[in-house]
Short mmCIF file of C-alpha atoms in Angstrom, two decimals:
data_model
loop_
_atom_site.label_atom_id
_atom_site.label_comp_id
_atom_site.label_asym_id
_atom_site.label_seq_id
_atom_site.Cartn_x
_atom_site.Cartn_y
_atom_site.Cartn_z
CA MET I 1 -20.82 0.34 4.20
CA LEU I 2 -17.80 -1.89 3.54
CA SER I 3 -17.91 -4.77 1.04
CA ILE I 4 -15.09 -7.01 0.35
CA ARG I 5 -15.30 -9.26 -2.73
CA ASN I 6 -13.16 -12.16 -3.60
CA LEU I 7 -10.13 -10.78 -1.68
CA ASN I 8 -6.71 -12.45 -2.12
CA VAL I 9 -3.64 -11.58 -0.16
CA LYS I 10 -0.09 -13.01 -0.22
CA TYR I 11 2.93 -12.72 1.70
CA GLY I 12 5.60 -13.84 -0.90
CA GLN I 13 4.69 -17.55 -1.43
CA ILE I 14 2.27 -17.81 1.25
CA HIS I 15 -1.36 -17.35 0.23
CA ALA I 16 -2.85 -15.84 3.31
CA LEU I 17 -6.46 -15.04 2.23
CA HIS I 18 -8.26 -17.06 -0.43
CA GLY I 19 -10.98 -15.15 -2.05
CA ILE I 20 -12.66 -13.70 0.99
CA SER I 21 -16.05 -11.98 0.55
CA LEU I 22 -17.88 -10.25 3.32
CA GLU I 23 -20.14 -7.21 4.01
CA VAL I 24 -20.22 -4.97 6.93
CA GLU I 25 -23.36 -2.80 7.22
CA THR I 26 -23.51 0.68 8.72
CA GLY I 27 -24.05 0.87 12.51
CA ARG I 28 -23.25 -2.76 13.29
CA VAL I 29 -20.74 -4.68 15.27
CA VAL I 30 -19.27 -7.39 13.05
CA ALA I 31 -16.89 -10.11 14.37
CA VAL I 32 -14.47 -12.14 12.46
CA VAL I 33 -13.46 -15.16 14.61
CA GLY I 34 -11.12 -17.91 13.96
CA ALA I 35 -7.88 -19.66 15.23
CA ASN I 36 -4.37 -18.48 14.99
CA GLY I 37 -3.24 -18.22 11.30
CA ALA I 38 -6.68 -18.15 10.03
CA GLY I 39 -6.06 -14.78 8.40
CA LYS I 40 -7.78 -12.32 10.69
CA THR I 41 -4.91 -10.02 11.09
CA THR I 42 -3.99 -10.18 7.49
CA LEU I 43 -7.51 -9.04 6.59
CA MET I 44 -7.32 -6.17 9.18
CA MET I 45 -3.93 -5.04 7.94
CA THR I 46 -5.09 -5.13 4.21
CA LEU I 47 -8.24 -3.04 5.04
CA ALA I 48 -6.04 -0.50 6.79
CA GLY I 49 -3.58 -0.18 3.82
CA LEU I 50 -0.62 -1.92 5.47
CA LEU I 51 -0.73 -4.95 3.07
CA SER I 52 -1.68 -4.76 -0.51
CA PRO I 53 -4.19 -7.24 -1.96
CA ALA I 54 -3.13 -9.56 -4.79
CA GLY I 55 -6.63 -9.59 -6.16
CA GLY I 56 -10.18 -8.71 -5.42
CA GLU I 57 -11.86 -5.54 -4.57
CA ILE I 58 -12.60 -3.56 -1.37
CA LEU I 59 -15.30 -1.04 -1.60
CA PHE I 60 -15.95 1.53 1.22
CA GLU I 61 -19.10 3.63 0.90
CA GLY I 62 -19.35 2.60 -2.76
CA THR I 63 -15.87 3.58 -3.93
CA ALA I 64 -12.43 1.76 -3.91
CA LEU I 65 -10.01 2.45 -1.10
CA PRO I 66 -6.85 4.42 -1.64
CA LYS I 67 -3.49 2.46 -1.54
CA GLU I 68 -1.62 4.34 1.27
CA ALA I 69 -2.61 3.82 4.94
CA TYR I 70 -2.74 7.50 5.83
CA LYS I 71 -5.19 8.15 2.98
CA ILE I 72 -7.33 5.36 4.17
CA LEU I 73 -7.54 6.92 7.68
CA GLY I 74 -8.55 10.09 5.88
CA ARG I 75 -11.57 8.06 4.46
CA GLY I 76 -12.72 7.16 8.02
CA ILE I 77 -11.33 3.60 8.58
CA CYS I 78 -9.09 3.25 11.63
CA LEU I 79 -7.35 0.18 12.68
CA VAL I 80 -6.44 -0.35 16.46
CA PRO I 81 -3.64 -2.96 15.62
CA GLU I 82 -3.10 -6.19 17.51
CA ARG I 83 -0.96 -5.93 20.73
CA ARG I 84 -2.04 -2.24 20.91
CA ARG I 85 1.37 -0.82 19.65
CA LEU I 86 1.20 2.45 21.71
CA TYR I 87 4.07 4.76 21.30
CA ALA I 88 5.99 3.90 24.48
CA ASN I 89 8.18 6.97 24.25
CA LEU I 90 5.18 9.37 24.30
CA THR I 91 2.87 10.33 26.94
CA VAL I 92 -0.72 9.10 27.11
CA ARG I 93 -1.90 12.58 25.99
CA GLU I 94 0.46 12.64 23.18
CA ASN I 95 -0.63 9.14 22.10
CA LEU I 96 -4.18 10.42 21.99
CA LEU I 97 -3.15 13.38 20.08
CA MET I 98 -1.48 11.21 17.44
CA GLY I 99 -4.82 9.63 17.02
CA ALA I 100 -6.33 13.07 15.98
CA TYR I 101 -3.34 13.87 13.77
CA LEU I 102 -5.33 14.42 10.55
CA ARG I 103 -7.95 16.68 12.29
CA LYS I 104 -7.58 20.40 12.35
CA ASP I 105 -10.50 21.50 14.67
CA LYS I 106 -8.60 22.35 17.97
CA ALA I 107 -11.83 22.85 19.94
CA GLY I 108 -13.31 19.43 18.72
CA ILE I 109 -10.02 17.67 19.72
CA ALA I 110 -9.93 19.13 23.17
CA ALA I 111 -13.59 18.04 23.59
CA ASP I 112 -12.88 14.52 22.32
CA LEU I 113 -9.97 14.25 24.76
CA GLU I 114 -12.34 15.02 27.57
CA ARG I 115 -14.95 12.39 26.07
CA MET I 116 -12.09 9.76 26.05
CA TYR I 117 -11.31 10.43 29.73
CA ASP I 118 -14.85 10.06 30.52
CA LEU I 119 -15.06 6.84 28.66
CA PHE I 120 -11.93 5.47 30.46
CA PRO I 121 -11.64 7.49 33.69
CA ILE I 122 -8.37 5.70 34.75
CA MET I 123 -6.77 7.50 31.78
CA ARG I 124 -7.31 10.88 33.41
CA GLU I 125 -4.63 10.00 36.13
CA ARG I 126 -2.31 8.70 33.52
CA ILE I 127 -2.24 11.80 31.07
CA LYS I 128 1.39 12.64 31.64
CA GLN I 129 2.60 9.17 32.11
CA TYR I 130 4.66 7.45 29.34
CA ALA I 131 2.41 4.90 27.67
CA GLY I 132 5.06 2.26 28.16
CA THR I 133 4.62 2.35 31.82
CA LEU I 134 0.96 1.23 31.74
CA SER I 135 -0.50 -2.03 32.50
CA GLY I 136 -1.84 -4.20 29.59
CA GLY I 137 -5.61 -3.34 30.15
CA GLU I 138 -4.74 0.41 30.53
CA GLN I 139 -2.63 0.13 27.18
CA GLN I 140 -5.69 -1.35 25.42
CA MET I 141 -7.89 1.56 26.54
CA VAL I 142 -5.52 4.00 25.28
CA ALA I 143 -5.20 2.21 21.98
CA ILE I 144 -9.00 2.26 21.41
CA ALA I 145 -9.14 5.88 22.59
CA ARG I 146 -6.35 6.71 20.18
CA GLY I 147 -8.25 5.16 17.35
CA LEU I 148 -11.45 7.02 18.39
CA MET I 149 -9.69 10.27 18.34
CA SER I 150 -9.61 10.09 14.58
CA ARG I 151 -13.50 10.19 14.56
CA PRO I 152 -13.63 7.03 12.35
CA LYS I 153 -16.81 5.84 10.72
CA LEU I 154 -15.47 2.43 10.65
CA LEU I 155 -13.36 1.14 13.63
CA LEU I 156 -11.16 -1.95 13.09
CA LEU I 157 -10.20 -3.73 16.36
CA ASP I 158 -7.68 -6.41 16.03
CA GLU I 159 -7.72 -8.79 19.05
CA PRO I 160 -8.81 -6.12 21.62
CA SER I 161 -9.08 -8.88 24.34
CA LEU I 162 -5.63 -10.25 23.81
CA GLY I 163 -3.76 -10.92 27.04
CA LEU I 164 -6.26 -9.05 29.24
CA ALA I 165 -7.59 -10.31 32.65
CA PRO I 166 -11.26 -11.81 32.27
CA LEU I 167 -12.93 -8.95 34.07
CA MET I 168 -11.05 -6.45 31.71
CA VAL I 169 -12.19 -8.54 28.71
CA GLN I 170 -15.79 -8.03 29.80
CA PHE I 171 -15.33 -4.35 30.42
CA MET I 172 -13.73 -3.90 26.96
CA PHE I 173 -16.52 -5.77 25.16
CA LYS I 174 -19.02 -3.61 27.10
CA THR I 175 -17.06 -0.52 25.98
CA ILE I 176 -17.15 -1.59 22.28
CA ARG I 177 -20.84 -1.79 22.49
CA GLU I 178 -21.00 1.73 24.11
CA ILE I 179 -18.79 3.05 21.14
CA ASN I 180 -21.12 1.35 18.68
CA ALA I 181 -24.04 2.89 20.26
CA GLU I 182 -22.55 6.40 19.58
CA GLY I 183 -22.56 5.56 15.87
CA VAL I 184 -19.32 3.97 15.03
CA THR I 185 -19.46 0.86 12.82
CA VAL I 186 -17.10 -1.79 14.48
CA LEU I 187 -15.36 -4.66 12.62
CA LEU I 188 -13.29 -6.74 15.30
CA ALA I 189 -11.22 -9.77 14.97
CA GLU I 190 -11.10 -12.08 17.91
CA GLN I 191 -9.73 -15.39 19.06
CA ASN I 192 -11.93 -15.14 22.07
CA ALA I 193 -14.82 -16.63 19.87
CA PHE I 194 -17.46 -17.10 22.59
CA GLN I 195 -17.72 -13.58 23.90
CA ALA I 196 -17.17 -11.95 20.56
CA LEU I 197 -20.04 -13.95 18.90
CA ASP I 198 -22.13 -13.29 21.93
CA MET I 199 -21.84 -9.51 21.57
CA ALA I 200 -21.75 -9.17 17.76
CA ASP I 201 -24.53 -8.32 15.48
CA ASP I 202 -22.95 -10.21 12.56
CA ALA I 203 -20.09 -12.57 12.49
CA PHE I 204 -17.85 -14.46 10.04
CA VAL I 205 -15.72 -17.55 10.95
CA LEU I 206 -12.38 -17.55 9.20
CA GLU I 207 -10.43 -20.81 8.72
CA THR I 208 -7.13 -20.94 6.84
CA GLY I 209 -7.86 -17.75 4.71
CA ARG I 210 -11.40 -18.73 3.76
CA VAL I 211 -14.85 -17.83 5.18
CA LEU I 212 -16.18 -21.03 6.61
CA VAL I 213 -19.67 -19.83 7.76
CA SER I 214 -21.27 -16.45 8.36
CA GLY I 215 -24.51 -15.35 10.05
CA SER I 216 -25.77 -13.38 12.88
CA GLY I 217 -23.72 -13.62 16.23
CA LYS I 218 -26.33 -15.66 17.85
CA GLU I 219 -26.83 -18.03 14.94
CA LEU I 220 -23.10 -18.83 14.89
CA LEU I 221 -23.14 -19.44 18.79
CA GLU I 222 -25.76 -22.25 18.08
CA ASN I 223 -24.12 -23.60 14.94
CA PRO I 224 -22.75 -27.02 15.85
CA LEU I 225 -19.72 -26.80 13.44
CA VAL I 226 -18.67 -23.53 15.24
CA ARG I 227 -19.47 -24.91 18.75
CA LYS I 228 -17.25 -27.91 18.12
CA ALA I 229 -14.48 -26.21 16.52
CA TYR I 230 -14.10 -23.02 18.44
CA LEU I 231 -16.14 -22.99 21.57
CA GLY I 232 -14.98 -26.36 22.75
CA VAL I 233 -18.45 -27.69 23.39
CA LYS I 234 -18.76 -31.63 22.83
CA HIS I 235 -21.79 -33.15 21.47
CA MET D 1 43.39 28.41 32.31
CA PHE D 2 40.59 25.98 33.63
CA THR D 3 37.76 28.29 32.74
CA GLN D 4 39.40 29.23 29.42
CA THR D 5 39.69 25.54 28.31
CA LEU D 6 36.15 24.87 29.49
CA LEU D 7 34.76 27.63 27.39
CA THR D 8 36.75 26.70 24.29
CA GLY D 9 35.68 23.07 24.97
CA LEU D 10 32.00 24.24 25.12
CA ALA D 11 32.38 26.11 21.72
CA ILE D 12 33.64 22.95 19.95
CA GLY D 13 31.10 20.82 21.95
CA GLY D 14 28.29 22.86 20.63
CA ILE D 15 29.30 22.10 17.11
CA TYR D 16 29.72 18.44 17.79
CA ALA D 17 26.30 18.51 19.44
CA LEU D 18 24.75 20.01 16.41
CA MET D 19 26.24 17.35 14.14
CA ALA D 20 25.47 14.66 16.48
CA VAL D 21 21.78 15.64 16.79
CA GLY D 22 21.73 15.55 12.98
CA TYR D 23 22.87 12.07 13.02
CA SER D 24 20.64 10.99 15.74
CA LEU D 25 17.56 12.57 14.06
CA VAL D 26 17.97 10.47 11.05
CA PHE D 27 18.99 7.30 13.18
CA SER D 28 16.07 7.53 15.39
CA ILE D 29 13.58 7.46 12.38
CA LEU D 30 15.28 5.10 9.93
CA ASN D 31 17.66 3.09 12.16
CA PHE D 32 20.82 3.46 10.25
CA SER D 33 23.95 5.81 10.51
CA ASN D 34 23.88 8.23 7.85
CA PHE D 35 27.58 8.38 6.76
CA ALA D 36 26.70 10.82 3.98
CA TYR D 37 26.06 13.47 6.61
CA GLY D 38 29.64 14.58 6.79
CA SER D 39 29.57 15.34 2.95
CA ILE D 40 26.53 17.38 3.56
CA ILE D 41 28.25 19.28 6.19
CA MET D 42 31.22 19.82 3.80
CA LEU D 43 28.90 21.18 1.01
CA GLY D 44 27.20 23.41 3.66
CA ALA D 45 30.62 24.98 4.27
CA TYR D 46 31.21 25.36 0.48
CA ILE D 47 27.72 26.99 0.04
CA GLY D 48 28.41 29.40 2.94
CA TYR D 49 31.73 30.19 1.54
CA TYR D 50 30.53 30.96 -1.98
CA ALA D 51 27.64 32.96 -0.67
CA MET D 52 29.89 35.00 1.71
CA VAL D 53 33.13 35.48 -0.26
CA ARG D 54 32.25 35.08 -3.84
CA MET D 55 28.88 36.77 -3.71
CA GLY D 56 29.60 39.17 -0.91
CA MET D 57 26.72 38.39 1.28
CA PRO D 58 26.84 39.47 4.99
CA ILE D 59 27.37 36.63 7.36
CA GLY D 60 23.81 36.18 8.54
CA LEU D 61 22.42 35.90 5.17
CA ALA D 62 25.31 33.55 4.08
CA ILE D 63 24.35 31.21 7.05
CA ALA D 64 20.82 31.31 6.02
CA VAL D 65 21.67 30.40 2.40
CA SER D 66 23.87 27.58 3.76
CA ILE D 67 21.11 26.30 6.01
CA VAL D 68 18.56 26.26 3.17
CA GLY D 69 21.12 24.81 0.63
CA SER D 70 22.14 21.93 2.94
CA GLY D 71 18.62 21.32 4.00
CA LEU D 72 17.73 20.78 0.36
CA LEU D 73 20.84 18.69 -0.36
CA CYS D 74 20.00 16.35 2.56
CA TRP D 75 16.41 16.14 1.48
CA LEU D 76 17.59 15.20 -2.12
CA ASN D 77 20.04 12.74 -0.73
CA GLU D 78 17.14 10.80 1.04
CA ARG D 79 14.81 11.13 -2.08
CA LEU D 80 17.56 9.69 -4.52
CA ALA D 81 19.48 7.34 -2.31
CA TYR D 82 17.29 6.07 0.37
CA ALA D 83 13.72 6.29 -0.59
CA PRO D 84 14.14 3.51 -3.23
CA LEU D 85 15.53 1.31 -0.49
CA ARG D 86 12.77 2.19 1.76
CA LYS D 87 10.16 1.21 -0.82
CA ARG D 88 11.88 -2.26 -1.02
CA LYS D 89 11.98 -2.68 2.66
CA ALA D 90 15.70 -3.11 2.50
CA SER D 91 17.65 -3.88 5.80
CA SER D 92 19.49 -0.96 7.40
CA LEU D 93 22.87 -2.48 6.15
CA PHE D 94 21.96 -1.60 2.68
CA PHE D 95 21.16 2.02 3.69
CA MET D 96 24.52 2.38 5.26
CA ILE D 97 26.34 1.15 2.19
CA SER D 98 24.39 3.49 0.08
CA ALA D 99 25.21 6.38 2.55
CA MET D 100 28.97 5.52 2.16
CA GLY D 101 28.62 5.52 -1.55
CA THR D 102 26.76 8.92 -1.54
CA SER D 103 29.63 10.25 0.68
CA ILE D 104 32.38 9.04 -1.65
CA PHE D 105 30.50 10.40 -4.72
CA LEU D 106 30.01 13.92 -3.13
CA GLU D 107 33.53 14.28 -2.15
CA ASN D 108 34.87 13.27 -5.54
CA LEU D 109 32.27 15.48 -7.11
CA VAL D 110 33.86 18.45 -5.26
CA TYR D 111 37.46 17.41 -6.28
CA ALA D 112 36.41 17.18 -9.83
CA THR D 113 34.50 20.37 -10.09
CA ILE D 114 35.88 22.83 -7.43
CA GLY D 115 39.19 21.19 -6.90
CA ALA D 116 41.28 20.16 -3.94
CA ARG D 117 42.27 23.63 -2.89
CA PHE D 118 41.79 24.85 0.72
CA TYR D 119 39.64 27.76 1.18
CA ASN D 120 39.79 30.30 4.00
CA PHE D 121 36.84 32.41 5.23
CA PRO D 122 37.86 35.97 5.55
CA GLU D 123 39.30 36.67 9.02
CA LEU D 124 36.13 38.45 9.92
CA PHE D 125 36.29 37.92 13.60
CA ALA D 126 38.22 34.78 13.60
CA LYS D 127 41.16 36.46 15.39
CA SER D 128 39.21 38.89 17.51
CA ASN D 129 38.90 37.88 21.15
CA LEU D 130 36.73 38.95 24.15
CA GLU D 131 38.78 39.50 27.21
CA PHE D 132 37.23 39.17 30.78
CA ARG D 133 39.17 38.76 33.94
CA GLY D 134 42.12 37.13 32.28
CA ILE D 135 39.92 34.79 30.21
CA SER D 136 40.14 35.23 26.44
CA ILE D 137 37.70 33.51 24.14
CA GLY D 138 37.23 34.17 20.38
CA VAL D 139 34.11 35.99 19.16
CA LEU D 140 33.50 33.26 16.62
CA ASP D 141 33.58 30.60 19.39
CA VAL D 142 31.00 32.63 21.48
CA PHE D 143 28.85 33.05 18.46
CA ALA D 144 29.19 29.31 17.37
CA MET D 145 28.24 28.26 21.02
CA VAL D 146 25.24 30.49 21.22
CA PHE D 147 23.96 29.81 17.84
CA SER D 148 24.38 26.00 18.24
CA PHE D 149 22.49 25.86 21.60
CA VAL D 150 19.71 28.21 20.18
CA ALA D 151 19.33 26.02 17.28
CA ILE D 152 19.23 22.81 19.35
CA TYR D 153 16.80 24.40 21.87
CA GLY D 154 14.51 25.52 18.98
CA LEU D 155 14.44 21.99 17.42
CA ASN D 156 13.76 20.47 20.77
CA LEU D 157 10.86 22.86 21.31
CA PHE D 158 9.55 21.94 17.84
CA LEU D 159 9.73 18.19 18.63
CA GLN D 160 8.12 18.46 22.07
CA LYS D 161 5.29 20.85 21.44
CA SER D 162 4.25 20.82 17.66
CA ARG D 163 1.94 18.32 16.02
CA THR D 164 4.57 17.36 13.45
CA GLY D 165 7.14 17.15 16.17
CA ILE D 166 5.10 14.68 18.11
CA ALA D 167 4.64 12.82 14.89
CA ILE D 168 8.36 12.59 14.35
CA ARG D 169 8.84 11.16 17.80
CA ALA D 170 6.02 8.82 17.29
CA ALA D 171 7.44 7.62 14.02
CA SER D 172 10.82 7.05 15.68
CA TYR D 173 9.07 4.55 17.79
CA ASP D 174 6.76 2.72 15.34
CA ILE D 175 6.60 3.94 11.79
CA GLU D 176 3.93 1.67 10.73
CA VAL D 177 1.51 2.75 13.39
CA CYS D 178 2.26 6.33 12.62
CA SER D 179 0.98 5.78 9.12
CA LEU D 180 -2.10 4.11 10.56
CA ASN D 181 -2.59 7.57 12.54
CA GLY D 182 -2.78 9.39 9.21
CA VAL D 183 0.96 10.49 8.91
CA ASN D 184 2.38 10.60 5.35
CA ILE D 185 5.58 8.85 6.24
CA ALA D 186 7.52 9.76 3.04
CA ALA D 187 6.86 13.47 3.65
CA LEU D 188 7.74 13.12 7.37
CA ILE D 189 11.06 11.33 6.54
CA GLY D 190 11.78 14.02 3.89
CA LEU D 191 11.29 16.75 6.65
CA VAL D 192 13.46 15.00 8.98
CA PHE D 193 16.23 14.92 6.55
CA GLY D 194 15.68 18.55 5.68
CA LEU D 195 16.00 19.39 9.42
CA ALA D 196 19.10 17.35 9.75
CA GLY D 197 20.44 19.07 6.53
CA ALA D 198 19.73 22.45 8.12
CA LEU D 199 21.75 21.53 11.24
CA ALA D 200 24.60 20.42 8.81
CA GLY D 201 24.44 23.92 7.21
CA ILE D 202 25.06 25.65 10.54
CA SER D 203 27.86 23.31 11.73
CA GLY D 204 29.39 23.40 8.16
CA MET D 205 29.55 27.09 8.25
CA PHE D 206 31.07 27.32 11.83
CA LEU D 207 33.61 24.44 11.15
CA GLY D 208 34.72 26.32 7.91
CA MET D 209 35.07 29.61 9.59
CA LYS D 210 37.01 28.12 12.57
CA TYR D 211 39.27 25.82 10.36
CA ILE D 212 39.43 25.76 6.70
CA VAL D 213 37.07 24.47 3.92
CA TYR D 214 38.35 21.42 1.91
CA PRO D 215 36.65 18.40 0.26
CA THR D 216 37.31 15.84 3.05
CA MET D 217 36.39 18.13 6.00
CA GLY D 218 33.36 16.05 6.50
CA TRP D 219 35.40 13.33 8.17
CA ILE D 220 35.20 15.43 11.36
CA THR D 221 31.71 13.98 11.62
CA ASN D 222 33.47 10.88 13.03
CA LYS D 223 33.70 12.91 16.21
CA ALA D 224 29.91 13.73 16.01
CA TYR D 225 29.29 9.91 15.39
CA ILE D 226 31.19 9.20 18.58
CA ALA D 227 29.34 11.80 20.36
CA ALA D 228 25.91 10.53 19.29
CA VAL D 229 26.94 6.99 20.17
CA ILE D 230 28.11 8.08 23.66
CA GLY D 231 24.77 9.78 24.19
CA GLY D 232 22.84 6.75 22.81
CA LEU D 233 22.01 6.69 19.24
CA GLY D 234 18.65 7.97 18.38
CA SER D 235 18.39 9.88 21.63
CA LEU D 236 18.43 13.70 21.07
CA PRO D 237 19.24 14.82 24.62
CA GLY D 238 21.98 12.04 24.41
CA ALA D 239 23.47 13.49 21.33
CA VAL D 240 23.63 16.95 23.02
CA VAL D 241 25.16 15.66 26.17
CA GLY D 242 27.47 13.47 24.13
CA GLY D 243 28.53 16.27 21.92
CA VAL D 244 29.24 18.82 24.56
CA LEU D 245 30.99 16.06 26.88
CA LEU D 246 33.25 15.10 24.01
CA GLY D 247 34.13 18.67 23.04
CA VAL D 248 34.98 19.61 26.50
CA LEU D 249 36.98 16.42 27.39
CA GLU D 250 38.84 16.67 24.23
CA THR D 251 39.82 20.30 24.86
CA PHE D 252 41.04 19.45 28.30
CA VAL D 253 43.06 16.60 26.95
CA SER D 254 44.64 18.91 24.52
CA ALA D 255 45.36 21.60 27.00
CA TYR D 256 46.66 19.45 29.88
CA VAL D 257 47.94 16.36 28.22
CA SER D 258 48.84 16.78 24.49
CA SER D 259 46.83 17.54 21.42
CA VAL D 260 48.61 14.51 19.81
CA VAL D 261 46.69 12.13 22.06
CA ARG D 262 43.34 13.96 21.67
CA ASP D 263 41.80 11.60 19.05
CA VAL D 264 43.21 8.50 20.83
CA PHE D 265 41.37 9.68 23.92
CA SER D 266 38.27 10.15 22.00
CA PHE D 267 38.14 6.66 20.63
CA SER D 268 39.30 5.04 23.82
CA LEU D 269 36.67 6.84 25.60
CA LEU D 270 34.02 5.37 23.15
CA VAL D 271 35.23 1.89 23.52
CA LEU D 272 35.30 2.10 27.31
CA LEU D 273 31.83 3.57 27.53
CA LEU D 274 30.37 0.94 25.17
CA MET D 275 31.85 -1.78 27.30
CA VAL D 276 30.21 -0.46 30.36
CA MET D 277 27.02 1.03 28.83
CA PRO D 278 26.29 -0.75 25.34
CA THR D 279 23.51 1.54 24.63
CA GLY D 280 25.12 4.83 25.61
CA LEU D 281 24.25 7.31 28.23
CA PHE D 282 20.64 7.77 27.18
CA GLY D 283 19.88 4.49 25.41
CA ARG D 284 16.38 3.95 24.12
CA PHE D 285 13.88 2.58 26.55
CA LEU D 286 11.68 0.01 24.94
CA GLU D 287 8.73 -1.47 26.85
CA GLU D 288 6.14 -3.60 25.45
CA LYS D 289 3.44 -5.31 27.44
CA VAL D 290 1.71 -8.30 26.00
#
């Protein structure tokens, strides 16, 4: 579905991604794990069109991605950014409607709003509340729901578990699997390596802008290098 | 006397509110004070004057021409002067300098082509008054007041209810995420400038009819700027409240104290208010949970 070949991204003098190559296959949950500064967010922002690559190619369903972020969403790739970044000055409902900005099917949008309230029942009580007044976990639900409202083929999640209570983290990962079961391919970046690897089909470990190892989630959980560096397991 | 002053104040306050809303719209999305706005208002007055006096259009049509003309000019202003800065991610200081340059350029363009002469709109109903229980108010003032509030109400409805309106409010909070949601930001900003320009056309027309049309008439937007800051820059309800408040208070100072100290009063009010409430009456609320 998505194939990234030899991708290079720079912020001025800083070389953030050094020739990354990776594949995301249709219908899977793919995790990119790594420490702070490994380049996870840079990768996500480049895929969504907020950063432009210095070299390499990104193919989505066989063709190159457009340059502008709003056109990339039109192709079916949606990023839920790090720290959720909801519109605090809009209500929960308006935030969700912004997610459906490119869609014209009013009936479909109304039906999807209902689906989102079913997925996250607590949101139903918060429809008219300003998004800035929600708790961190509730904000993350709204952020994911806002992303889903665009009906993406590929959902990019940047640190969905950041700053959440442990129970909420579990709930979030369970929800991501549910979303995937409905046919949305998911690429997520996570610092929370153990849980991300545990739930992902495929995974990549990023270190200082390079892919260190890749494999299925379970394989990487067993990989001694990964266990030592990211899971804090001593041998 | 009191009601009389209040009504006159509301009429001028309505025009201040229109201009302040135009300022605030642009500020809310690009975070800089568009000092070229006064010149767009001035050009709106000239367009209205030419349409009505030189080409003999009826007043309604002249207002429409002024709205469309100023809207286009304001849009063009953004395309030529600010869009290149946006592409380079320049800081808001550079936008402000560019706006000042645009303002000086437009004023001098009018001096060089049309000249420094003062123009008067025909005394269509400028001197006719409505009398009611000893209160007398100019027909023009009533018209300006009603038209301003209808325009602001319409704009508010658009921003609250329509899909594009919600996107404008979203962009005022986070422009980057707005582009992630599929909004073509360049087009949206163009639209915001067009809307601000349309408001400039209305206020230019009314200012021209109430006073006179001349190249530096745009400086009256200093008042609109004060109104926008009093209300809280970037907040539209704030701009309306600030505009009306300033118009009414000014008129009262003129009537009961002296018209000489009117501007001293406006600026003192601004300084005092900012000392007490640095973000204005309706300052932006920002909450981020990590």
